[in-house]
mmCIF file of C-alpha atoms in Angstrom:
data_model
loop_
_atom_site.group_PDB
_atom_site.id
_atom_site.type_symbol
_atom_site.label_atom_id
_atom_site.label_comp_id
_atom_site.label_asym_id
_atom_site.label_seq_id
_atom_site.Cartn_x
_atom_site.Cartn_y
_atom_site.Cartn_z
ATOM 1 C CA UNK A 1007 -15.824 -8.541 -3.189
ATOM 2 C CA UNK A 1008 -17.866 -10.592 -0.772
ATOM 3 C CA UNK A 1009 -17.792 -14.416 -0.790
ATOM 4 C CA UNK A 1010 -20.599 -14.909 -3.334
ATOM 5 C CA UNK A 1011 -19.233 -12.210 -5.643
ATOM 6 C CA UNK A 1012 -15.811 -13.862 -5.487
ATOM 7 C CA UNK A 1013 -17.288 -17.272 -6.382
ATOM 8 C CA UNK A 1014 -19.208 -15.807 -9.322
ATOM 9 C CA UNK A 1015 -16.186 -13.833 -10.511
ATOM 10 C CA UNK A 1016 -13.991 -16.950 -10.618
ATOM 11 C CA UNK A 1017 -16.664 -18.969 -12.437
ATOM 12 C CA UNK A 1018 -16.929 -16.235 -15.077
ATOM 13 C CA UNK A 1019 -13.147 -15.983 -15.274
ATOM 14 C CA UNK A 1020 -13.004 -19.690 -16.130
ATOM 15 C CA UNK A 1021 -15.853 -19.422 -18.645
ATOM 16 C CA UNK A 1022 -17.064 -15.907 -19.625
ATOM 17 C CA UNK A 1023 -19.963 -17.420 -21.590
ATOM 18 C CA UNK A 1024 -21.788 -18.979 -18.633
ATOM 19 C CA UNK A 1025 -25.423 -17.926 -18.411
ATOM 20 C CA UNK A 1026 -26.896 -16.553 -15.212
ATOM 21 C CA UNK A 1027 -29.024 -19.695 -14.885
ATOM 22 C CA UNK A 1028 -25.904 -21.890 -15.147
ATOM 23 C CA UNK A 1029 -24.134 -19.834 -12.486
ATOM 24 C CA UNK A 1030 -27.230 -20.010 -10.265
ATOM 25 C CA UNK A 1031 -27.315 -23.815 -10.617
ATOM 26 C CA UNK A 1032 -23.662 -24.251 -9.691
ATOM 27 C CA UNK A 1033 -23.877 -22.041 -6.614
ATOM 28 C CA UNK A 1034 -27.411 -23.005 -5.522
ATOM 29 C CA UNK A 1035 -28.666 -19.430 -5.896
ATOM 30 C CA UNK A 1036 -31.682 -17.900 -7.603
ATOM 31 C CA UNK A 1037 -31.125 -16.319 -11.019
ATOM 32 C CA UNK A 1038 -32.215 -12.933 -9.648
ATOM 33 C CA UNK A 1039 -29.625 -13.179 -6.875
ATOM 34 C CA UNK A 1040 -26.917 -13.938 -9.454
ATOM 35 C CA UNK A 1041 -28.068 -10.947 -11.516
ATOM 36 C CA UNK A 1042 -27.692 -8.730 -8.449
ATOM 37 C CA UNK A 1043 -24.177 -9.979 -7.728
ATOM 38 C CA UNK A 1044 -23.173 -9.492 -11.378
ATOM 39 C CA UNK A 1045 -24.531 -5.946 -11.300
ATOM 40 C CA UNK A 1046 -22.419 -5.263 -8.211
ATOM 41 C CA UNK A 1047 -19.300 -6.724 -9.877
ATOM 42 C CA UNK A 1048 -19.891 -4.513 -12.904
ATOM 43 C CA UNK A 1049 -20.169 -1.403 -10.721
ATOM 44 C CA UNK A 1050 -16.895 -2.378 -9.017
ATOM 45 C CA UNK A 1051 -15.169 -2.616 -12.394
ATOM 46 C CA UNK A 1052 -14.602 -6.370 -12.051
ATOM 47 C CA UNK A 1053 -16.720 -7.061 -15.144
ATOM 48 C CA UNK A 1054 -16.949 -4.891 -18.231
ATOM 49 C CA UNK A 1055 -20.088 -4.649 -20.371
ATOM 50 C CA UNK A 1056 -21.876 -7.515 -22.068
ATOM 51 C CA UNK A 1057 -20.681 -11.128 -22.165
ATOM 52 C CA UNK A 1058 -18.903 -10.557 -18.844
ATOM 53 C CA UNK A 1059 -15.656 -9.371 -20.428
ATOM 54 C CA UNK A 1060 -12.926 -9.422 -17.801
ATOM 55 C CA UNK A 1061 -10.636 -6.390 -17.515
ATOM 56 C CA UNK A 1062 -6.941 -6.895 -18.230
ATOM 57 C CA UNK A 1063 -5.115 -7.773 -15.050
ATOM 58 C CA UNK A 1064 -2.218 -5.511 -14.082
ATOM 59 C CA UNK A 1065 -0.066 -7.091 -11.405
ATOM 60 C CA UNK A 1066 1.655 -5.129 -8.657
ATOM 61 C CA UNK A 1067 4.414 -6.799 -6.631
ATOM 62 C CA UNK A 1068 5.069 -5.242 -3.214
ATOM 63 C CA UNK A 1069 8.565 -6.002 -1.901
ATOM 64 C CA UNK A 1070 9.669 -5.380 1.677
ATOM 65 C CA UNK A 1071 8.480 -5.649 5.243
ATOM 66 C CA UNK A 1072 5.720 -7.715 6.848
ATOM 67 C CA UNK A 1073 5.593 -7.330 10.614
ATOM 68 C CA UNK A 1074 3.521 -7.609 13.723
ATOM 69 C CA UNK A 1075 2.511 -4.115 14.873
ATOM 70 C CA UNK A 1076 1.790 -3.280 18.479
ATOM 71 C CA UNK A 1077 0.163 0.051 19.247
ATOM 72 C CA UNK A 1078 -0.083 1.539 22.729
ATOM 73 C CA UNK A 1079 -2.290 4.641 22.991
ATOM 74 C CA UNK A 1080 -1.868 6.930 25.989
ATOM 75 C CA UNK A 1081 -5.054 7.557 27.942
ATOM 76 C CA UNK A 1082 -3.810 10.975 29.056
ATOM 77 C CA UNK A 1083 -0.836 13.293 28.546
ATOM 78 C CA UNK A 1084 2.569 11.558 28.812
ATOM 79 C CA UNK A 1085 4.607 11.917 32.014
ATOM 80 C CA UNK A 1086 8.311 11.040 31.937
ATOM 81 C CA UNK A 1087 9.761 8.820 34.673
ATOM 82 C CA UNK A 1088 6.522 7.136 35.729
ATOM 83 C CA UNK A 1089 3.984 4.567 34.568
ATOM 84 C CA UNK A 1090 1.550 5.835 31.930
ATOM 85 C CA UNK A 1091 -1.843 4.131 31.415
ATOM 86 C CA UNK A 1092 -2.256 2.898 27.821
ATOM 87 C CA UNK A 1093 -4.559 0.778 25.648
ATOM 88 C CA UNK A 1094 -2.571 -1.770 23.616
ATOM 89 C CA UNK A 1095 -3.586 -3.579 20.435
ATOM 90 C CA UNK A 1096 -1.739 -5.879 18.037
ATOM 91 C CA UNK A 1097 -2.228 -5.974 14.293
ATOM 92 C CA UNK A 1098 -0.440 -6.924 11.097
ATOM 93 C CA UNK A 1099 2.009 -4.356 9.756
ATOM 94 C CA UNK A 1100 4.992 -3.642 7.537
ATOM 95 C CA UNK A 1101 4.943 -0.960 4.823
ATOM 96 C CA UNK A 1102 5.019 -3.316 1.826
ATOM 97 C CA UNK A 1103 2.547 -5.693 3.490
ATOM 98 C CA UNK A 1104 0.146 -2.895 4.440
ATOM 99 C CA UNK A 1105 0.190 -1.440 0.944
ATOM 100 C CA UNK A 1106 -0.358 -4.914 -0.534
ATOM 101 C CA UNK A 1107 -3.366 -5.616 1.702
ATOM 102 C CA UNK A 1108 -4.901 -2.227 0.926
ATOM 103 C CA UNK A 1109 -4.496 -2.927 -2.801
ATOM 104 C CA UNK A 1110 -5.903 -6.429 -2.416
ATOM 105 C CA UNK A 1111 -8.953 -5.145 -0.579
ATOM 106 C CA UNK A 1112 -9.544 -2.785 -3.504
ATOM 107 C CA UNK A 1113 -9.440 -5.670 -5.975
ATOM 108 C CA UNK A 1114 -5.948 -5.217 -7.411
ATOM 109 C CA UNK A 1115 -3.898 -8.201 -8.595
ATOM 110 C CA UNK A 1116 -1.165 -7.902 -5.964
ATOM 111 C CA UNK A 1117 1.689 -10.153 -4.814
ATOM 112 C CA UNK A 1118 3.841 -9.763 -1.696
ATOM 113 C CA UNK A 1119 7.522 -10.683 -1.576
ATOM 114 C CA UNK A 1120 8.734 -10.656 2.032
ATOM 115 C CA UNK A 1121 10.394 -12.788 4.714
ATOM 116 C CA UNK A 1122 9.074 -13.792 8.135
ATOM 117 C CA UNK A 1123 10.375 -16.007 10.930
ATOM 118 C CA UNK A 1124 9.312 -19.616 11.391
ATOM 119 C CA UNK A 1125 7.398 -18.528 14.486
ATOM 120 C CA UNK A 1126 3.726 -18.145 15.350
ATOM 121 C CA UNK A 1127 3.745 -14.477 14.357
ATOM 122 C CA UNK A 1128 5.207 -15.251 10.917
ATOM 123 C CA UNK A 1129 2.613 -17.901 10.160
ATOM 124 C CA UNK A 1130 -0.110 -15.526 11.313
ATOM 125 C CA UNK A 1131 1.203 -12.710 9.090
ATOM 126 C CA UNK A 1132 1.274 -14.884 5.967
ATOM 127 C CA UNK A 1133 -2.032 -16.639 6.620
ATOM 128 C CA UNK A 1134 -4.024 -13.489 7.271
ATOM 129 C CA UNK A 1135 -2.339 -11.470 4.528
ATOM 130 C CA UNK A 1136 -3.043 -14.305 2.123
ATOM 131 C CA UNK A 1137 -6.765 -13.578 2.376
ATOM 132 C CA UNK A 1138 -6.209 -10.539 0.137
ATOM 133 C CA UNK A 1139 -2.745 -10.942 -1.382
ATOM 134 C CA UNK A 1140 -0.830 -13.647 -3.243
ATOM 135 C CA UNK A 1141 2.077 -14.495 -0.917
ATOM 136 C CA UNK A 1142 3.730 -17.301 -2.931
ATOM 137 C CA UNK A 1143 7.069 -15.467 -3.407
ATOM 138 C CA UNK A 1144 7.471 -14.983 0.367
ATOM 139 C CA UNK A 1145 9.627 -17.144 2.657
ATOM 140 C CA UNK A 1146 9.756 -18.305 6.270
ATOM 141 C CA UNK A 1147 13.345 -18.205 7.575
ATOM 142 C CA UNK A 1148 14.280 -20.763 10.220
ATOM 143 C CA UNK A 1149 15.771 -19.414 13.433
ATOM 144 C CA UNK A 1150 14.681 -15.829 12.802
ATOM 145 C CA UNK A 1151 12.008 -13.750 14.520
ATOM 146 C CA UNK A 1152 9.316 -12.053 12.472
ATOM 147 C CA UNK A 1153 9.741 -8.293 12.206
ATOM 148 C CA UNK A 1154 8.085 -6.298 14.976
ATOM 149 C CA UNK A 1155 7.027 -2.649 15.177
ATOM 150 C CA UNK A 1156 5.876 -0.926 18.352
ATOM 151 C CA UNK A 1157 4.235 2.509 18.246
ATOM 152 C CA UNK A 1158 3.381 4.757 21.179
ATOM 153 C CA UNK A 1159 0.500 7.091 20.308
ATOM 154 C CA UNK A 1160 -0.426 10.170 22.303
ATOM 155 C CA UNK A 1161 -3.897 10.728 23.720
ATOM 156 C CA UNK A 1162 -4.975 12.263 20.392
ATOM 157 C CA UNK A 1163 -3.930 9.239 18.331
ATOM 158 C CA UNK A 1164 -0.760 10.831 16.898
ATOM 159 C CA UNK A 1165 2.541 8.977 16.970
ATOM 160 C CA UNK A 1166 4.872 9.953 19.815
ATOM 161 C CA UNK A 1167 7.602 7.375 19.228
ATOM 162 C CA UNK A 1168 8.034 4.091 17.342
ATOM 163 C CA UNK A 1169 10.421 1.158 17.788
ATOM 164 C CA UNK A 1170 11.314 -1.306 15.031
ATOM 165 C CA UNK A 1171 12.918 -4.774 15.282
ATOM 166 C CA UNK A 1172 13.658 -5.532 11.617
ATOM 167 C CA UNK A 1173 16.856 -7.600 11.800
ATOM 168 C CA UNK A 1174 15.314 -10.459 9.789
ATOM 169 C CA UNK A 1175 15.458 -8.400 6.589
ATOM 170 C CA UNK A 1176 19.266 -8.347 6.691
ATOM 171 C CA UNK A 1177 19.091 -12.046 5.712
ATOM 172 C CA UNK A 1178 17.718 -11.114 2.272
ATOM 173 C CA UNK A 1179 20.335 -11.162 -0.487
ATOM 174 C CA UNK A 1180 20.459 -10.877 -4.280
ATOM 175 C CA UNK A 1181 20.303 -14.676 -4.904
ATOM 176 C CA UNK A 1182 17.045 -14.711 -2.892
ATOM 177 C CA UNK A 1183 15.636 -12.131 -5.311
ATOM 178 C CA UNK A 1184 16.990 -13.874 -8.415
ATOM 179 C CA UNK A 1185 15.206 -17.111 -7.476
ATOM 180 C CA UNK A 1186 11.930 -15.197 -7.377
ATOM 181 C CA UNK A 1187 12.515 -12.936 -10.341
ATOM 182 C CA UNK A 1188 9.828 -14.625 -12.445
ATOM 183 C CA UNK A 1189 7.192 -13.196 -10.070
ATOM 184 C CA UNK A 1190 8.673 -9.715 -10.437
ATOM 185 C CA UNK A 1191 9.160 -9.960 -14.206
ATOM 186 C CA UNK A 1192 5.459 -10.755 -14.707
ATOM 187 C CA UNK A 1193 4.381 -7.518 -12.998
ATOM 188 C CA UNK A 1194 3.410 -4.133 -14.390
ATOM 189 C CA UNK A 1195 4.648 -2.307 -11.300
ATOM 190 C CA UNK A 1196 6.946 -3.005 -8.351
ATOM 191 C CA UNK A 1197 6.502 -1.223 -5.019
ATOM 192 C CA UNK A 1198 9.620 -1.133 -2.831
ATOM 193 C CA UNK A 1199 9.836 -0.162 0.808
ATOM 194 C CA UNK A 1200 13.298 0.291 2.329
ATOM 195 C CA UNK A 1201 13.426 -2.657 4.746
ATOM 196 C CA UNK A 1202 15.679 -4.852 2.588
ATOM 197 C CA UNK A 1203 19.453 -4.176 2.390
ATOM 198 C CA UNK A 1204 20.628 -1.333 0.163
ATOM 199 C CA UNK A 1205 22.354 -3.586 -2.381
ATOM 200 C CA UNK A 1206 19.187 -5.680 -2.760
ATOM 201 C CA UNK A 1207 17.007 -2.619 -3.279
ATOM 202 C CA UNK A 1208 19.462 -1.219 -5.845
ATOM 203 C CA UNK A 1209 19.546 -4.540 -7.703
ATOM 204 C CA UNK A 1210 15.751 -4.783 -7.908
ATOM 205 C CA UNK A 1211 15.431 -1.145 -8.947
ATOM 206 C CA UNK A 1212 18.029 -1.209 -11.718
ATOM 207 C CA UNK A 1213 16.868 -4.559 -13.107
ATOM 208 C CA UNK A 1214 13.249 -3.372 -13.191
ATOM 209 C CA UNK A 1215 14.254 -0.181 -15.006
ATOM 210 C CA UNK A 1216 16.300 -2.196 -17.515
ATOM 211 C CA UNK A 1217 13.339 -4.536 -18.137
ATOM 212 C CA UNK A 1218 10.747 -1.767 -18.449
ATOM 213 C CA UNK A 1219 8.903 -2.458 -15.176
ATOM 214 C CA UNK A 1220 7.593 0.654 -13.370
ATOM 215 C CA UNK A 1221 9.022 1.113 -9.873
ATOM 216 C CA UNK A 1222 7.605 3.028 -6.918
ATOM 217 C CA UNK A 1223 9.392 3.571 -3.611
ATOM 218 C CA UNK A 1224 8.006 4.317 -0.145
ATOM 219 C CA UNK A 1225 10.690 4.743 2.561
ATOM 220 C CA UNK A 1226 10.003 3.151 5.935
ATOM 221 C CA UNK A 1227 11.937 5.650 8.060
ATOM 222 C CA UNK A 1228 14.552 8.396 7.924
ATOM 223 C CA UNK A 1229 17.391 6.041 9.061
ATOM 224 C CA UNK A 1230 16.641 3.831 6.025
ATOM 225 C CA UNK A 1231 16.446 6.654 3.472
ATOM 226 C CA UNK A 1232 20.038 5.963 2.468
ATOM 227 C CA UNK A 1233 18.907 2.600 1.086
ATOM 228 C CA UNK A 1234 17.303 4.396 -1.838
ATOM 229 C CA UNK A 1235 19.537 4.434 -4.944
ATOM 230 C CA UNK A 1236 21.736 7.526 -5.190
ATOM 231 C CA UNK A 1237 20.748 7.791 -8.864
ATOM 232 C CA UNK A 1238 16.951 7.590 -8.972
ATOM 233 C CA UNK A 1239 16.678 8.004 -12.749
ATOM 234 C CA UNK A 1240 13.845 5.759 -13.894
ATOM 235 C CA UNK A 1241 12.024 5.739 -10.538
ATOM 236 C CA UNK A 1242 8.383 6.273 -11.478
ATOM 237 C CA UNK A 1243 6.997 7.217 -8.058
ATOM 238 C CA UNK A 1244 8.567 8.415 -4.810
ATOM 239 C CA UNK A 1245 6.203 8.984 -1.881
ATOM 240 C CA UNK A 1246 7.669 10.765 1.149
ATOM 241 C CA UNK A 1247 6.561 12.408 4.368
ATOM 242 C CA UNK A 1248 7.747 15.904 5.238
ATOM 243 C CA UNK A 1249 10.746 14.787 7.327
ATOM 244 C CA UNK A 1250 11.933 12.381 4.633
ATOM 245 C CA UNK A 1251 11.609 15.093 1.988
ATOM 246 C CA UNK A 1252 13.664 17.470 4.130
ATOM 247 C CA UNK A 1253 16.414 14.866 4.551
ATOM 248 C CA UNK A 1254 16.574 14.023 0.844
ATOM 249 C CA UNK A 1255 16.430 17.603 -0.397
ATOM 250 C CA UNK A 1256 18.276 19.492 2.325
ATOM 251 C CA UNK A 1257 15.357 21.969 2.432
ATOM 252 C CA UNK A 1258 13.464 22.736 5.643
ATOM 253 C CA UNK A 1259 9.779 22.390 4.775
ATOM 254 C CA UNK A 1260 7.789 25.085 6.566
ATOM 255 C CA UNK A 1261 5.286 26.361 4.022
ATOM 256 C CA UNK A 1262 3.995 25.918 0.464
ATOM 257 C CA UNK A 1263 7.036 27.553 -1.128
ATOM 258 C CA UNK A 1264 9.553 25.392 0.727
ATOM 259 C CA UNK A 1265 7.724 22.127 0.013
ATOM 260 C CA UNK A 1266 7.781 23.014 -3.679
ATOM 261 C CA UNK A 1267 11.493 23.760 -3.499
ATOM 262 C CA UNK A 1268 12.134 20.421 -1.760
ATOM 263 C CA UNK A 1269 10.158 18.587 -4.421
ATOM 264 C CA UNK A 1270 12.092 20.291 -7.233
ATOM 265 C CA UNK A 1271 15.383 19.169 -5.719
ATOM 266 C CA UNK A 1272 14.114 15.599 -5.394
ATOM 267 C CA UNK A 1273 12.861 15.589 -8.989
ATOM 268 C CA UNK A 1274 16.361 16.644 -10.015
ATOM 269 C CA UNK A 1275 17.663 13.400 -8.447
ATOM 270 C CA UNK A 1276 15.757 11.405 -11.086
ATOM 271 C CA UNK A 1277 12.297 10.559 -9.721
ATOM 272 C CA UNK A 1278 9.499 11.177 -12.246
ATOM 273 C CA UNK A 1279 6.564 11.666 -9.842
ATOM 274 C CA UNK A 1280 7.102 12.972 -6.302
ATOM 275 C CA UNK A 1281 4.474 13.138 -3.554
ATOM 276 C CA UNK A 1282 5.217 14.800 -0.204
ATOM 277 C CA UNK A 1283 2.709 14.333 2.619
ATOM 278 C CA UNK A 1284 2.250 17.000 5.318
ATOM 279 C CA UNK A 1285 -0.072 15.396 7.896
ATOM 280 C CA UNK A 1286 -3.224 17.482 8.366
ATOM 281 C CA UNK A 1287 -2.055 19.926 5.663
ATOM 282 C CA UNK A 1288 -2.517 17.202 3.068
ATOM 283 C CA UNK A 1289 0.054 16.663 0.335
ATOM 284 C CA UNK A 1290 1.959 18.262 -2.510
ATOM 285 C CA UNK A 1291 2.473 16.433 -5.797
ATOM 286 C CA UNK A 1292 4.636 17.194 -8.813
ATOM 287 C CA UNK A 1293 6.228 15.434 -11.779
ATOM 288 C CA UNK A 1294 8.765 15.929 -14.534
ATOM 289 C CA UNK A 1295 5.985 17.000 -16.927
ATOM 290 C CA UNK A 1296 5.347 20.143 -14.908
ATOM 291 C CA UNK A 1297 2.099 18.955 -13.299
ATOM 292 C CA UNK A 1298 1.820 19.937 -9.636
ATOM 293 C CA UNK A 1299 -0.628 20.926 -6.947
ATOM 294 C CA UNK A 1300 -1.807 20.670 -3.346
ATOM 295 C CA UNK A 1301 -4.513 18.479 -1.845
ATOM 296 C CA UNK A 1302 -5.906 19.339 1.604
ATOM 297 C CA UNK A 1303 -6.076 16.753 4.397
ATOM 298 C CA UNK A 1304 -8.819 15.747 6.821
ATOM 299 C CA UNK A 1305 -9.713 17.991 9.805
ATOM 300 C CA UNK A 1306 -7.899 16.816 12.953
ATOM 301 C CA UNK A 1307 -11.170 16.128 14.797
ATOM 302 C CA UNK A 1308 -11.881 13.230 12.419
ATOM 303 C CA UNK A 1309 -8.654 11.393 13.349
ATOM 304 C CA UNK A 1310 -8.943 8.153 15.345
ATOM 305 C CA UNK A 1311 -5.495 6.654 14.629
ATOM 306 C CA UNK A 1312 -2.909 7.808 12.067
ATOM 307 C CA UNK A 1313 -1.019 4.501 11.979
ATOM 308 C CA UNK A 1314 -1.043 3.116 8.436
ATOM 309 C CA UNK A 1315 -2.323 6.342 6.849
ATOM 310 C CA UNK A 1316 0.816 6.816 4.771
ATOM 311 C CA UNK A 1317 0.708 3.215 3.572
ATOM 312 C CA UNK A 1318 -2.945 3.482 2.580
ATOM 313 C CA UNK A 1319 -2.244 6.734 0.756
ATOM 314 C CA UNK A 1320 0.524 5.014 -1.203
ATOM 315 C CA UNK A 1321 -1.797 2.139 -2.096
ATOM 316 C CA UNK A 1322 -4.408 4.523 -3.499
ATOM 317 C CA UNK A 1323 -1.777 6.315 -5.558
ATOM 318 C CA UNK A 1324 -0.519 2.973 -6.905
ATOM 319 C CA UNK A 1325 -4.061 1.918 -7.785
ATOM 320 C CA UNK A 1326 -4.563 5.125 -9.740
ATOM 321 C CA UNK A 1327 -1.195 4.808 -11.444
ATOM 322 C CA UNK A 1328 -1.655 1.172 -12.508
ATOM 323 C CA UNK A 1329 -5.028 2.093 -13.996
ATOM 324 C CA UNK A 1330 -3.511 4.939 -16.022
ATOM 325 C CA UNK A 1331 -4.930 7.919 -14.136
ATOM 326 C CA UNK A 1332 -3.208 11.311 -13.932
ATOM 327 C CA UNK A 1333 -0.972 12.221 -11.009
ATOM 328 C CA UNK A 1334 -3.795 14.413 -9.642
ATOM 329 C CA UNK A 1335 -6.422 11.677 -9.735
ATOM 330 C CA UNK A 1336 -3.975 9.068 -8.427
ATOM 331 C CA UNK A 1337 -3.275 11.327 -5.438
ATOM 332 C CA UNK A 1338 -7.022 11.787 -4.939
ATOM 333 C CA UNK A 1339 -7.381 8.011 -4.676
ATOM 334 C CA UNK A 1340 -4.531 8.072 -2.174
ATOM 335 C CA UNK A 1341 -6.171 10.771 -0.072
ATOM 336 C CA UNK A 1342 -9.448 8.849 -0.097
ATOM 337 C CA UNK A 1343 -7.698 5.726 1.219
ATOM 338 C CA UNK A 1344 -5.866 7.703 3.915
ATOM 339 C CA UNK A 1345 -9.099 9.444 4.914
ATOM 340 C CA UNK A 1346 -10.770 6.103 5.577
ATOM 341 C CA UNK A 1347 -7.742 4.727 7.421
ATOM 342 C CA UNK A 1348 -7.365 7.565 9.937
ATOM 343 C CA UNK A 1349 -11.004 7.056 10.937
ATOM 344 C CA UNK A 1350 -10.279 3.402 11.797
ATOM 345 C CA UNK A 1351 -8.450 1.849 14.746
ATOM 346 C CA UNK A 1352 -6.940 -0.696 12.358
ATOM 347 C CA UNK A 1353 -3.703 -0.185 10.396
ATOM 348 C CA UNK A 1354 -5.638 -1.312 7.306
ATOM 349 C CA UNK A 1355 -9.259 -0.198 7.396
ATOM 350 C CA UNK A 1356 -11.650 -3.182 7.198
ATOM 351 C CA UNK A 1357 -14.128 -0.878 5.426
ATOM 352 C CA UNK A 1358 -11.757 -0.425 2.496
ATOM 353 C CA UNK A 1359 -12.921 -1.735 -0.885
ATOM 354 C CA UNK A 1360 -13.251 -0.358 -4.375
ATOM 355 C CA UNK A 1361 -16.814 0.867 -3.893
ATOM 356 C CA UNK A 1362 -16.093 2.631 -0.581
ATOM 357 C CA UNK A 1363 -12.982 4.315 -2.009
ATOM 358 C CA UNK A 1364 -14.881 5.637 -5.018
ATOM 359 C CA UNK A 1365 -17.532 7.077 -2.683
ATOM 360 C CA UNK A 1366 -14.897 8.590 -0.386
ATOM 361 C CA UNK A 1367 -13.124 10.166 -3.340
ATOM 362 C CA UNK A 1368 -16.383 11.724 -4.544
ATOM 363 C CA UNK A 1369 -17.070 13.155 -1.083
ATOM 364 C CA UNK A 1370 -13.587 14.648 -0.747
ATOM 365 C CA UNK A 1371 -13.167 16.044 -4.239
#
């Protein structure tokens, strides 16, 4: 939504029976301009039918990391033992934060529960994320540094190596979560990354399952895979890359048959819907109802920067899931989000919104 659409949406949310003339008077717009904005909101799914009926809100709470990302892209092939020319940019990052911003840009009711340091970077992370996401459950921790992630990309935009300073998340404990449980309990779905300590993740997961709240998990790295619960019974969604799937399943993924075998072994560990990404080969999806299939990725020549592609894919899948779509269509939303992200230099594409994703999905599928 743009600024005027947002103003009109909130006026209608407060009073669905306002006339277009009344809205025009309050915002100093012409009635025809208001009619145009309302038409746009209807096409975006923000308003439903006559009398400006508002759709039921379905809250997603994203729990985990919110960092400052620094990306250095090599200008030519890497040479060990010498200085390599690079172009460096800084942007907001963190798996849970990235997914939350993607969802917020697409109009979802999304909250972020994270911790940052009481430093300039932490204030920047919360302020800028707050443009799209409700950050009330989050906390600044005195004396700690905000999480930092540094990626080195090769001359083609693919990741060569990444470094993560995530010590701040070790300060999160179960009492911290309990104090904020009301935010989690009011949600329809919880998205967990694996930045928080294992016992915290297990507590959130089991309590959500007990209280009937859907849970999705997106690991942040192979070293933090062991923070997932050993018993994943009740986990609604598990989204993995190829290396993570290999580690969890013990199967080397080399072709279509082996990725299916890996997914079967992961399903047997309790997850209900499993998605395994395979870079330019796209993804494989399956669930405990027997639905499965492959979706093909973007040609490599369209790639500008892969950073954030996995997070955007997860956000599209979560959007589809929260809206009640099938696993196939949810994954199509995910692929559409990832497709837009890899064509952007930003970790979260500034072009992302509900209208652009619908168009991208139609083009791809």
